[in-house]
Structures are given as C-alpha cells and as structure tokens.
mmCIF file with all atom_site columns, C-alpha atoms in Angstrom:
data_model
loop_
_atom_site.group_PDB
_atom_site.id
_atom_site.type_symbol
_atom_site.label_atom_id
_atom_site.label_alt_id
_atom_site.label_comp_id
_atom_site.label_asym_id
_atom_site.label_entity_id
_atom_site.label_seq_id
_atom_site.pdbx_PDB_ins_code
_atom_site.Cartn_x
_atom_site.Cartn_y
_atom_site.Cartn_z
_atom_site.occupancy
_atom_site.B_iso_or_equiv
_atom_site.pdbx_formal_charge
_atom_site.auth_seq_id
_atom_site.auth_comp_id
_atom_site.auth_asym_id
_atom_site.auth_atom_id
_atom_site.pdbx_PDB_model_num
ATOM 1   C CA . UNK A 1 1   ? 47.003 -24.449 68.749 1.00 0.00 ? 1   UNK A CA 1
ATOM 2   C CA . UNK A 1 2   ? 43.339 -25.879 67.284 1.00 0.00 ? 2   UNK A CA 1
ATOM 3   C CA . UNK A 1 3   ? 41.540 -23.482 69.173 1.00 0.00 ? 3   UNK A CA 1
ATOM 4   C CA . UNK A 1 4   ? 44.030 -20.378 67.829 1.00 0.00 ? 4   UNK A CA 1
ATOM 5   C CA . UNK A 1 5   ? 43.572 -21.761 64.474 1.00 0.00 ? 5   UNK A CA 1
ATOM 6   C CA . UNK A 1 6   ? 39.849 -21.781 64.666 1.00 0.00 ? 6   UNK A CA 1
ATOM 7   C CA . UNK A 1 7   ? 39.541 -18.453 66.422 1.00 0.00 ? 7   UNK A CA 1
ATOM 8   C CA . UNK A 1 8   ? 41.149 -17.254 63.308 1.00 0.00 ? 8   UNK A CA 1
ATOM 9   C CA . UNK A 1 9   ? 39.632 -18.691 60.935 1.00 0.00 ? 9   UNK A CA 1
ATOM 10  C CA . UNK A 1 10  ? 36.636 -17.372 62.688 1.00 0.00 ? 10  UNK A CA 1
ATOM 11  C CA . UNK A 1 11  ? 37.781 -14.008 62.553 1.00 0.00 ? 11  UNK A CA 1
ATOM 12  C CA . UNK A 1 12  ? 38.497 -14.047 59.431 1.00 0.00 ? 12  UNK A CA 1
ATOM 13  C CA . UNK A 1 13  ? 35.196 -14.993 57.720 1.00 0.00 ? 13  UNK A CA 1
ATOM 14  C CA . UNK A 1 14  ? 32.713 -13.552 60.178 1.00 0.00 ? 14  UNK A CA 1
ATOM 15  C CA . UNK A 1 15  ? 34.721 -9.796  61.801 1.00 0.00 ? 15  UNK A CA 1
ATOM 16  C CA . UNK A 1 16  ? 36.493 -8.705  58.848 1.00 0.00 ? 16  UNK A CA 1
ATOM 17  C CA . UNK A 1 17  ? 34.698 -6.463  56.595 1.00 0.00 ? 17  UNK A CA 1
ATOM 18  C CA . UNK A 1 18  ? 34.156 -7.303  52.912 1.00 0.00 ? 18  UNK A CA 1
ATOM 19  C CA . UNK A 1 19  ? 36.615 -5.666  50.846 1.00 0.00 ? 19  UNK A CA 1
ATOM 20  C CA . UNK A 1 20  ? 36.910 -6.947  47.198 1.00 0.00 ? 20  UNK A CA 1
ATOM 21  C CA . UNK A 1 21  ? 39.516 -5.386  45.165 1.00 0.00 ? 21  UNK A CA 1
ATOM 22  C CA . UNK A 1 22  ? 39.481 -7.423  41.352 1.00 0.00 ? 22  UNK A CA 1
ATOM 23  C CA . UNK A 1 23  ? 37.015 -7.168  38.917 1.00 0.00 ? 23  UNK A CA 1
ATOM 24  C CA . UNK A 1 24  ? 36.108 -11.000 39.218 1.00 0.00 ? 24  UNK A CA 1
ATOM 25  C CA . UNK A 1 25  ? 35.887 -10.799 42.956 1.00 0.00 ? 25  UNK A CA 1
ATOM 26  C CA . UNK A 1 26  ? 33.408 -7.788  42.450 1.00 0.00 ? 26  UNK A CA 1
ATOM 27  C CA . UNK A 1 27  ? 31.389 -9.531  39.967 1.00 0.00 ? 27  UNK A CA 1
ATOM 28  C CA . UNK A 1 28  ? 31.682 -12.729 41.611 1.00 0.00 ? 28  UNK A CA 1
ATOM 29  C CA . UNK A 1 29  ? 29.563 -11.570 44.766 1.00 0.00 ? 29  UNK A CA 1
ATOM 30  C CA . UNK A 1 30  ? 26.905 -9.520  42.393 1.00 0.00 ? 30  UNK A CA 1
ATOM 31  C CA . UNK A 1 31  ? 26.296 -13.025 40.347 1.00 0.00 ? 31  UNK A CA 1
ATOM 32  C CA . UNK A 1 32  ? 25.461 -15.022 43.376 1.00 0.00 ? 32  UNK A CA 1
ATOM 33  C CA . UNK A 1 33  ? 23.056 -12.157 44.846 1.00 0.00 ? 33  UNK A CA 1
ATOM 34  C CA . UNK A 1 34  ? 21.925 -11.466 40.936 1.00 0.00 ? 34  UNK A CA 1
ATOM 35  C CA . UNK A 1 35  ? 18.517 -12.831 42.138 1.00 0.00 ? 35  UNK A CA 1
ATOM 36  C CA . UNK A 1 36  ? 18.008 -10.512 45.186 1.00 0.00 ? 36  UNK A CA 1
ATOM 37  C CA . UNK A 1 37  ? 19.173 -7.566  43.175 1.00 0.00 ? 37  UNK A CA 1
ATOM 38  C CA . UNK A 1 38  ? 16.248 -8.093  40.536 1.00 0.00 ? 38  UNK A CA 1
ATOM 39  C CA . UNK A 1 39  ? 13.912 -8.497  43.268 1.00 0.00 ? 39  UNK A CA 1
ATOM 40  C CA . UNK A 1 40  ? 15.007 -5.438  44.586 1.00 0.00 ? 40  UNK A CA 1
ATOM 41  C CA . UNK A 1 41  ? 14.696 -3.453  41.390 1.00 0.00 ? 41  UNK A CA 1
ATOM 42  C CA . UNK A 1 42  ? 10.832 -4.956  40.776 1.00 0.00 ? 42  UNK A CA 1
ATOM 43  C CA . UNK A 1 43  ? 9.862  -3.619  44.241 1.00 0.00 ? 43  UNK A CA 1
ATOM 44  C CA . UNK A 1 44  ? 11.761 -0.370  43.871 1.00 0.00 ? 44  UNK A CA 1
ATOM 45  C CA . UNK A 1 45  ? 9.680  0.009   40.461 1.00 0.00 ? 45  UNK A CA 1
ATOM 46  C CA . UNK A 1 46  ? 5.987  -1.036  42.199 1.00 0.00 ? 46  UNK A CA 1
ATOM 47  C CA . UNK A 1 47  ? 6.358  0.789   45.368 1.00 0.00 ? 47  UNK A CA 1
ATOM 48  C CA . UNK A 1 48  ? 4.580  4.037   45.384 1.00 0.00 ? 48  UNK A CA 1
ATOM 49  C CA . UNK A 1 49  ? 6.372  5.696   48.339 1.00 0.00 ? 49  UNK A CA 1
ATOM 50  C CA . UNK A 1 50  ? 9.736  5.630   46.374 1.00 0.00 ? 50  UNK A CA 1
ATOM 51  C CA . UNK A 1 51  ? 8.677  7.549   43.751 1.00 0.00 ? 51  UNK A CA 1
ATOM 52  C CA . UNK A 1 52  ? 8.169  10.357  46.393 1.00 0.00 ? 52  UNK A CA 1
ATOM 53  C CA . UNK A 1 53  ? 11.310 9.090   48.162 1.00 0.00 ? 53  UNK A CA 1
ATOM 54  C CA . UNK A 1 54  ? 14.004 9.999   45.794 1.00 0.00 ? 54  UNK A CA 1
ATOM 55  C CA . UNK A 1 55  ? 11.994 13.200  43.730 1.00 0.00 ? 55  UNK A CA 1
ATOM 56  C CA . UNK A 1 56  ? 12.305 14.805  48.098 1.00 0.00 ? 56  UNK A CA 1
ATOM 57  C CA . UNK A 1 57  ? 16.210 13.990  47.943 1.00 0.00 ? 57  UNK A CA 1
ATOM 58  C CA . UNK A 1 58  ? 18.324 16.677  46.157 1.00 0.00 ? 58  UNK A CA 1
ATOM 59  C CA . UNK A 1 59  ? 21.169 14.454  44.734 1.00 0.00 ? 59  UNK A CA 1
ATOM 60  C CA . UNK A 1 60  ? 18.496 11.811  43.888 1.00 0.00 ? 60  UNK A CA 1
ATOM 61  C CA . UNK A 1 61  ? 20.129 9.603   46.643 1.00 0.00 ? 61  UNK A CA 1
ATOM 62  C CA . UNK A 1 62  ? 18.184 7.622   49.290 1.00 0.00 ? 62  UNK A CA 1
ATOM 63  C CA . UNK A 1 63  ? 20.304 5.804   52.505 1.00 0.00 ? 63  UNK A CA 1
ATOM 64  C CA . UNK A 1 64  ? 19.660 2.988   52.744 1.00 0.00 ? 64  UNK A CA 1
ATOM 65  C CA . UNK A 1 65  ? 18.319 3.195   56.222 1.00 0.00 ? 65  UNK A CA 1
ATOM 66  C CA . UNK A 1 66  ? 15.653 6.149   55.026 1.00 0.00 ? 66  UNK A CA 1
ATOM 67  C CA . UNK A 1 67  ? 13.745 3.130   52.862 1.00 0.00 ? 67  UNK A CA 1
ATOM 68  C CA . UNK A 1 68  ? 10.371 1.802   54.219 1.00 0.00 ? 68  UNK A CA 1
ATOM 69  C CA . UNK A 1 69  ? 11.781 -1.442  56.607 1.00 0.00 ? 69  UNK A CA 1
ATOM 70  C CA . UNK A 1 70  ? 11.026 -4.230  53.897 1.00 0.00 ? 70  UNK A CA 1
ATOM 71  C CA . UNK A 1 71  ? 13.261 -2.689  51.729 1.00 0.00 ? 71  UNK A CA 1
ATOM 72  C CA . UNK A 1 72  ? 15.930 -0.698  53.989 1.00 0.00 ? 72  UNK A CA 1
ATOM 73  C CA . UNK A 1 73  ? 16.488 -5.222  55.354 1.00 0.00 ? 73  UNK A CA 1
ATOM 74  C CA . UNK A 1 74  ? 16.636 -6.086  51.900 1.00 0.00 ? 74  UNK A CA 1
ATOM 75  C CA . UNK A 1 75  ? 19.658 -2.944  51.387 1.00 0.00 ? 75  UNK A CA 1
ATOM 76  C CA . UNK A 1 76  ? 21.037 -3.944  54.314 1.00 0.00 ? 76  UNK A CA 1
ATOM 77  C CA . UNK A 1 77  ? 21.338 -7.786  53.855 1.00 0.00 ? 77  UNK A CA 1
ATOM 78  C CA . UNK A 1 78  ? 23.318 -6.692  50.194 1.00 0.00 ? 78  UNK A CA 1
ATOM 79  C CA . UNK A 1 79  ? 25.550 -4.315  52.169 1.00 0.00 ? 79  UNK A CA 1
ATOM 80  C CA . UNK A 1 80  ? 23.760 -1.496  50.308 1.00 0.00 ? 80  UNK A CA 1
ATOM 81  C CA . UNK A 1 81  ? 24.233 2.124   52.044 1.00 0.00 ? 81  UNK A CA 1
ATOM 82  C CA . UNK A 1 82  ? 22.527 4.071   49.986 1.00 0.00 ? 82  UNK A CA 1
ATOM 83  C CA . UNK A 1 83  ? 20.229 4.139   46.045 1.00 0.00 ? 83  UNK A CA 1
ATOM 84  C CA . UNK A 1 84  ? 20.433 6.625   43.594 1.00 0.00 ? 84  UNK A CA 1
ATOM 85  C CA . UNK A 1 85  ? 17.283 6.564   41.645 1.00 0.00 ? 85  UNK A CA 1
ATOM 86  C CA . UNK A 1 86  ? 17.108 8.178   38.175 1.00 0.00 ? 86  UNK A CA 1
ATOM 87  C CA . UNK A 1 87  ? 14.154 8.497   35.445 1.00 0.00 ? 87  UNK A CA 1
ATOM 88  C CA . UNK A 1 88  ? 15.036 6.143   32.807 1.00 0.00 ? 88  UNK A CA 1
ATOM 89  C CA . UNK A 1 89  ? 14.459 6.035   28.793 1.00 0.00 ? 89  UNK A CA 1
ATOM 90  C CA . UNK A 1 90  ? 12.235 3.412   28.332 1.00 0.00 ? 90  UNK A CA 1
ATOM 91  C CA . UNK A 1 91  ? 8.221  3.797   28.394 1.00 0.00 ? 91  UNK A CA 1
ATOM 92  C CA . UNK A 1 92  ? 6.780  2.752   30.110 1.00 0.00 ? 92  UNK A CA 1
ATOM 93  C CA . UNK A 1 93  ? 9.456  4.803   31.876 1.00 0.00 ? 93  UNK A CA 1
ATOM 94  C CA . UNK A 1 94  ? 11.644 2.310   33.845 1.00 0.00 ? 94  UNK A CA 1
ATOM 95  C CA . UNK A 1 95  ? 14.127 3.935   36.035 1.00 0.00 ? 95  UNK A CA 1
ATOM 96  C CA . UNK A 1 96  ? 18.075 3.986   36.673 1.00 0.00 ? 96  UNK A CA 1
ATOM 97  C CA . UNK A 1 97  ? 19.284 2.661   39.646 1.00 0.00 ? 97  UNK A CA 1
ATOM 98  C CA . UNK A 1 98  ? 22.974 2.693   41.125 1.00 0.00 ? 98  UNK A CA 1
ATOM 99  C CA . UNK A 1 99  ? 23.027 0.807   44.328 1.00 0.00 ? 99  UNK A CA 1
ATOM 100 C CA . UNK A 1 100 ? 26.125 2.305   46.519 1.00 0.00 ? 100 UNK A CA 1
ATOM 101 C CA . UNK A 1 101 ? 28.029 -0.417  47.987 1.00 0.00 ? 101 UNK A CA 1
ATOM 102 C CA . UNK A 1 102 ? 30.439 -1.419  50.956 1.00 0.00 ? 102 UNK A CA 1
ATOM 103 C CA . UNK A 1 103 ? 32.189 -3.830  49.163 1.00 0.00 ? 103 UNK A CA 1
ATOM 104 C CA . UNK A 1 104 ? 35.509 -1.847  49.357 1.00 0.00 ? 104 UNK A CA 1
ATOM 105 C CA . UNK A 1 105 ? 37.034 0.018   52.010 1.00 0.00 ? 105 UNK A CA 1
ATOM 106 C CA . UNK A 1 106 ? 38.838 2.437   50.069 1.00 0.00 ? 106 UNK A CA 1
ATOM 107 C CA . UNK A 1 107 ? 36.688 3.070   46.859 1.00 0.00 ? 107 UNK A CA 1
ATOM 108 C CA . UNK A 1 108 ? 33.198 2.665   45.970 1.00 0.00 ? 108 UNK A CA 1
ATOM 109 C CA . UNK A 1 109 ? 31.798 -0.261  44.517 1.00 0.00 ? 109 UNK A CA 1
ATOM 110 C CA . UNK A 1 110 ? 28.407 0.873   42.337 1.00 0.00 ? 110 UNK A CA 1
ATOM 111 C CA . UNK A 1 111 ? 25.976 -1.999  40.842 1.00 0.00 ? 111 UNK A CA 1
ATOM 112 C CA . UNK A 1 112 ? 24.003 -0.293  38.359 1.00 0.00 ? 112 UNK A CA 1
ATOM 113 C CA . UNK A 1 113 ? 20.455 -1.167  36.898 1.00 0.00 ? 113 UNK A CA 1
ATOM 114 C CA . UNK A 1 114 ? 20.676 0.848   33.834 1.00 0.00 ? 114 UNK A CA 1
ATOM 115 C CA . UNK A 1 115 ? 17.630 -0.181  30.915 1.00 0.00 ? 115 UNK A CA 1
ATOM 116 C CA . UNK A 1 116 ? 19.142 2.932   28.625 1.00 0.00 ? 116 UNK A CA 1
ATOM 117 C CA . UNK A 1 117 ? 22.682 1.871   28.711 1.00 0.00 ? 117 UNK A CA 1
ATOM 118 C CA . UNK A 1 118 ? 23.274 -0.373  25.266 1.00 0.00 ? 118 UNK A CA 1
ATOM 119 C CA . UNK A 1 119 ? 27.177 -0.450  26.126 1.00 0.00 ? 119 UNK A CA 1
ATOM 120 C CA . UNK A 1 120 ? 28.361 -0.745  29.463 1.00 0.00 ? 120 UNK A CA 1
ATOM 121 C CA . UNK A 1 121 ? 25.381 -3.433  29.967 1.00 0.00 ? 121 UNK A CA 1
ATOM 122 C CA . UNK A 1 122 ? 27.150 -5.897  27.634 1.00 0.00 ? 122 UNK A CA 1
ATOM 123 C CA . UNK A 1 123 ? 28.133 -9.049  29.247 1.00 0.00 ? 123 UNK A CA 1
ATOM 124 C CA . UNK A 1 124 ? 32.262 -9.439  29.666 1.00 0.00 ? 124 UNK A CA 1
ATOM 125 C CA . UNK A 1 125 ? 32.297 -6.082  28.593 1.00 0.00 ? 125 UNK A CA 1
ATOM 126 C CA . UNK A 1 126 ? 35.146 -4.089  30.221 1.00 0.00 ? 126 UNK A CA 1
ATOM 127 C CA . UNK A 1 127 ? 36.409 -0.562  30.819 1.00 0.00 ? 127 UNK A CA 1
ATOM 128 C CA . UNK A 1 128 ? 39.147 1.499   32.904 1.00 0.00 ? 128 UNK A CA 1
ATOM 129 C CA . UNK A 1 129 ? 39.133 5.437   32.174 1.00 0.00 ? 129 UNK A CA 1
ATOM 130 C CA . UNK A 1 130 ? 42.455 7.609   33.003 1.00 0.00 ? 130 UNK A CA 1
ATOM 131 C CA . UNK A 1 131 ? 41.326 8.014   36.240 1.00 0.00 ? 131 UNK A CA 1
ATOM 132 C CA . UNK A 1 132 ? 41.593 4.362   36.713 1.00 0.00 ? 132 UNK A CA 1
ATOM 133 C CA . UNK A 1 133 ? 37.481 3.768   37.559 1.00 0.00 ? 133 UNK A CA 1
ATOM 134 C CA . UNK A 1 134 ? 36.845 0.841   35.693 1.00 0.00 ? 134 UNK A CA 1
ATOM 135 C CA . UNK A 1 135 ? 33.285 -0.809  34.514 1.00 0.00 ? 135 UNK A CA 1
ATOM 136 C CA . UNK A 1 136 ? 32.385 -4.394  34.197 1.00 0.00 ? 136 UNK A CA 1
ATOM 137 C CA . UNK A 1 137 ? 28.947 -5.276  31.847 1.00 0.00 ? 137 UNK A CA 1
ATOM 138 C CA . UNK A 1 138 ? 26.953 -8.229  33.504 1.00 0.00 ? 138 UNK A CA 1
ATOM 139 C CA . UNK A 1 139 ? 24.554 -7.957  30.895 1.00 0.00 ? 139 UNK A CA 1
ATOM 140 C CA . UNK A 1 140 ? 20.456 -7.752  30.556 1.00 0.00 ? 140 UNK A CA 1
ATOM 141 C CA . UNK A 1 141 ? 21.444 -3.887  31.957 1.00 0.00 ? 141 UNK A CA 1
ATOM 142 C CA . UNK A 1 142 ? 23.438 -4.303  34.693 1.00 0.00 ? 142 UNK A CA 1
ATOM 143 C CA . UNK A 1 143 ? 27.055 -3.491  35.247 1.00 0.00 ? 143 UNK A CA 1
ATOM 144 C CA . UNK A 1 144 ? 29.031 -2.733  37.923 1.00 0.00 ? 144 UNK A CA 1
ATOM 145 C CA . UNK A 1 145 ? 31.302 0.505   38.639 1.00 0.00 ? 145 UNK A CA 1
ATOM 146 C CA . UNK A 1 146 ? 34.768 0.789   40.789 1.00 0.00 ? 146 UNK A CA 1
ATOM 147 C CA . UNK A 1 147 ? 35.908 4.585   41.253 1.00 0.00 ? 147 UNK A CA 1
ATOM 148 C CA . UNK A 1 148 ? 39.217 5.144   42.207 1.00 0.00 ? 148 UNK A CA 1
ATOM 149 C CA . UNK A 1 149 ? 38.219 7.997   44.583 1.00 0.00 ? 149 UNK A CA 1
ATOM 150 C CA . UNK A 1 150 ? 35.394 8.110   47.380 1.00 0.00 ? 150 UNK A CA 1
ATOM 151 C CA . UNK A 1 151 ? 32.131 9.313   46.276 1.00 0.00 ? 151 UNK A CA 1
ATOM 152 C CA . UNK A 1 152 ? 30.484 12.767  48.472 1.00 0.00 ? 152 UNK A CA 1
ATOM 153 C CA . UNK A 1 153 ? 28.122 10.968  51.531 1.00 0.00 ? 153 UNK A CA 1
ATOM 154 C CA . UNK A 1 154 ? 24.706 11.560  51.149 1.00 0.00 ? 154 UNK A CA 1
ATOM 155 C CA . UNK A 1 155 ? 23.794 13.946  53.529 1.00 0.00 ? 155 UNK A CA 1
#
C-alpha cells in the first residue's frame, strides 16, 4: 500500500503535464519564474541573430526549438513552444514579446512583455471579453493572456 501510494504521488508530480486552469494558478507559476522571464527578455533584446530571426518568420513567430541553443534551453526549461516578437513603441525601440505557453492543455496560456501597453500591464488588473479570454496585469509590462480557443501552430 506505501509503495502504491508513493508511485502515485510520483506520478502525479513528475508524468502529468502542467495544466493550470485559474487565474491565480496561472499567475502563480509566472511570479516564481518572474526572474527567468526578465532574463529572457534582456537576451532576446541584445542578441543580434533574433532580430533576423523573427523579421524571416511570416507571422512574427519563432518555435521555440528554431532559437540559437542558449536560448531554445532557456524556452524549454519555462515550457515555452514558441515567441512572437513584435516592434515596440518605446525608443530606443524595445520590442513586444508574447511567449506561447504549455501551461494548459486545452487553451493557450500567453505571458506577454508588452512596454506600450499602459492598461493590461497594471498589477491586479483583470479582464474576461465575451469570448471568455481573460487577461491578468502583473505589472512593470507584463500580463498574462488565457484564450478560450487554440491559437493556429506556427508552421
């Protein structure tokens, strides 16, 4: 019976894929990797070979896996599939990045880097459209995005 009981418990924290469904589970996960996601924006911004990474890509998309190693770990260790990289607002021109997520099964989980974005940025701010996506502000420009529908892949 101990050894079911720790075969399951096992299971259950190592072979079960990540799938947060509330707002404070969501936000939860992007506060304790806060750190690795603003390293991950710096080298995004002083990395030469992304400029001509995402301006190649036709949706402005990357996969993850298409990012020089370094980085493409970094993605991976975040359970990041794929970057959408967008010229910001801000000049020195600091871009707009939505990192695509597998923290849900069913819908897509977006953490967005967005120095433009006065609103949605707003710590504890909150929003849920008709279509039922829904926004949570984290503040100093980021905030995180839940669609109620899958995304298009990349290609």
């Amino acid at each position: 019976m101990k050894n079911q009981l720790v075969y399951l418990l096992l299971l259950l924290f190592t072979g079960c894929k990540s799938n947060l469904n509330t707002g404070e589970e969501i936000t939860v996960k992007f506060i304790a990797n806060r750190k690795k996601f603003e390293q991950l924006v710096y080298e995004l911004n002083n990395n030469p070979a992304i400029d001509s990474l995402y301006k190649s890509s036709k949706s402005g998309g990357v996969k993850a896996s298409d990012f020089p190693h370094v980085i493409s770990l970094q993605l991976s260790k975040l359970d990041i599939s794929s970057v959408y990289i967008y010229a910001g607002c801000i000049n020195p021109i600091k871009p707009l990045y939505i990192f695509s997520t597998n923290w849900n099964a069913k819908t897509p989980v977006m953490v967005v880097n967005n120095p433009c974005d006065s609103i949605n940025t707003i710590n504890k701010y909150y929003h849920k459209d008709e279509y039922n996506n829904e926004i949570w502000g984290i503040g100093d420009f980021w905030f995180i995005q839940k669609n109620a529908k899958p995304l298009i892949p990349l290609d």
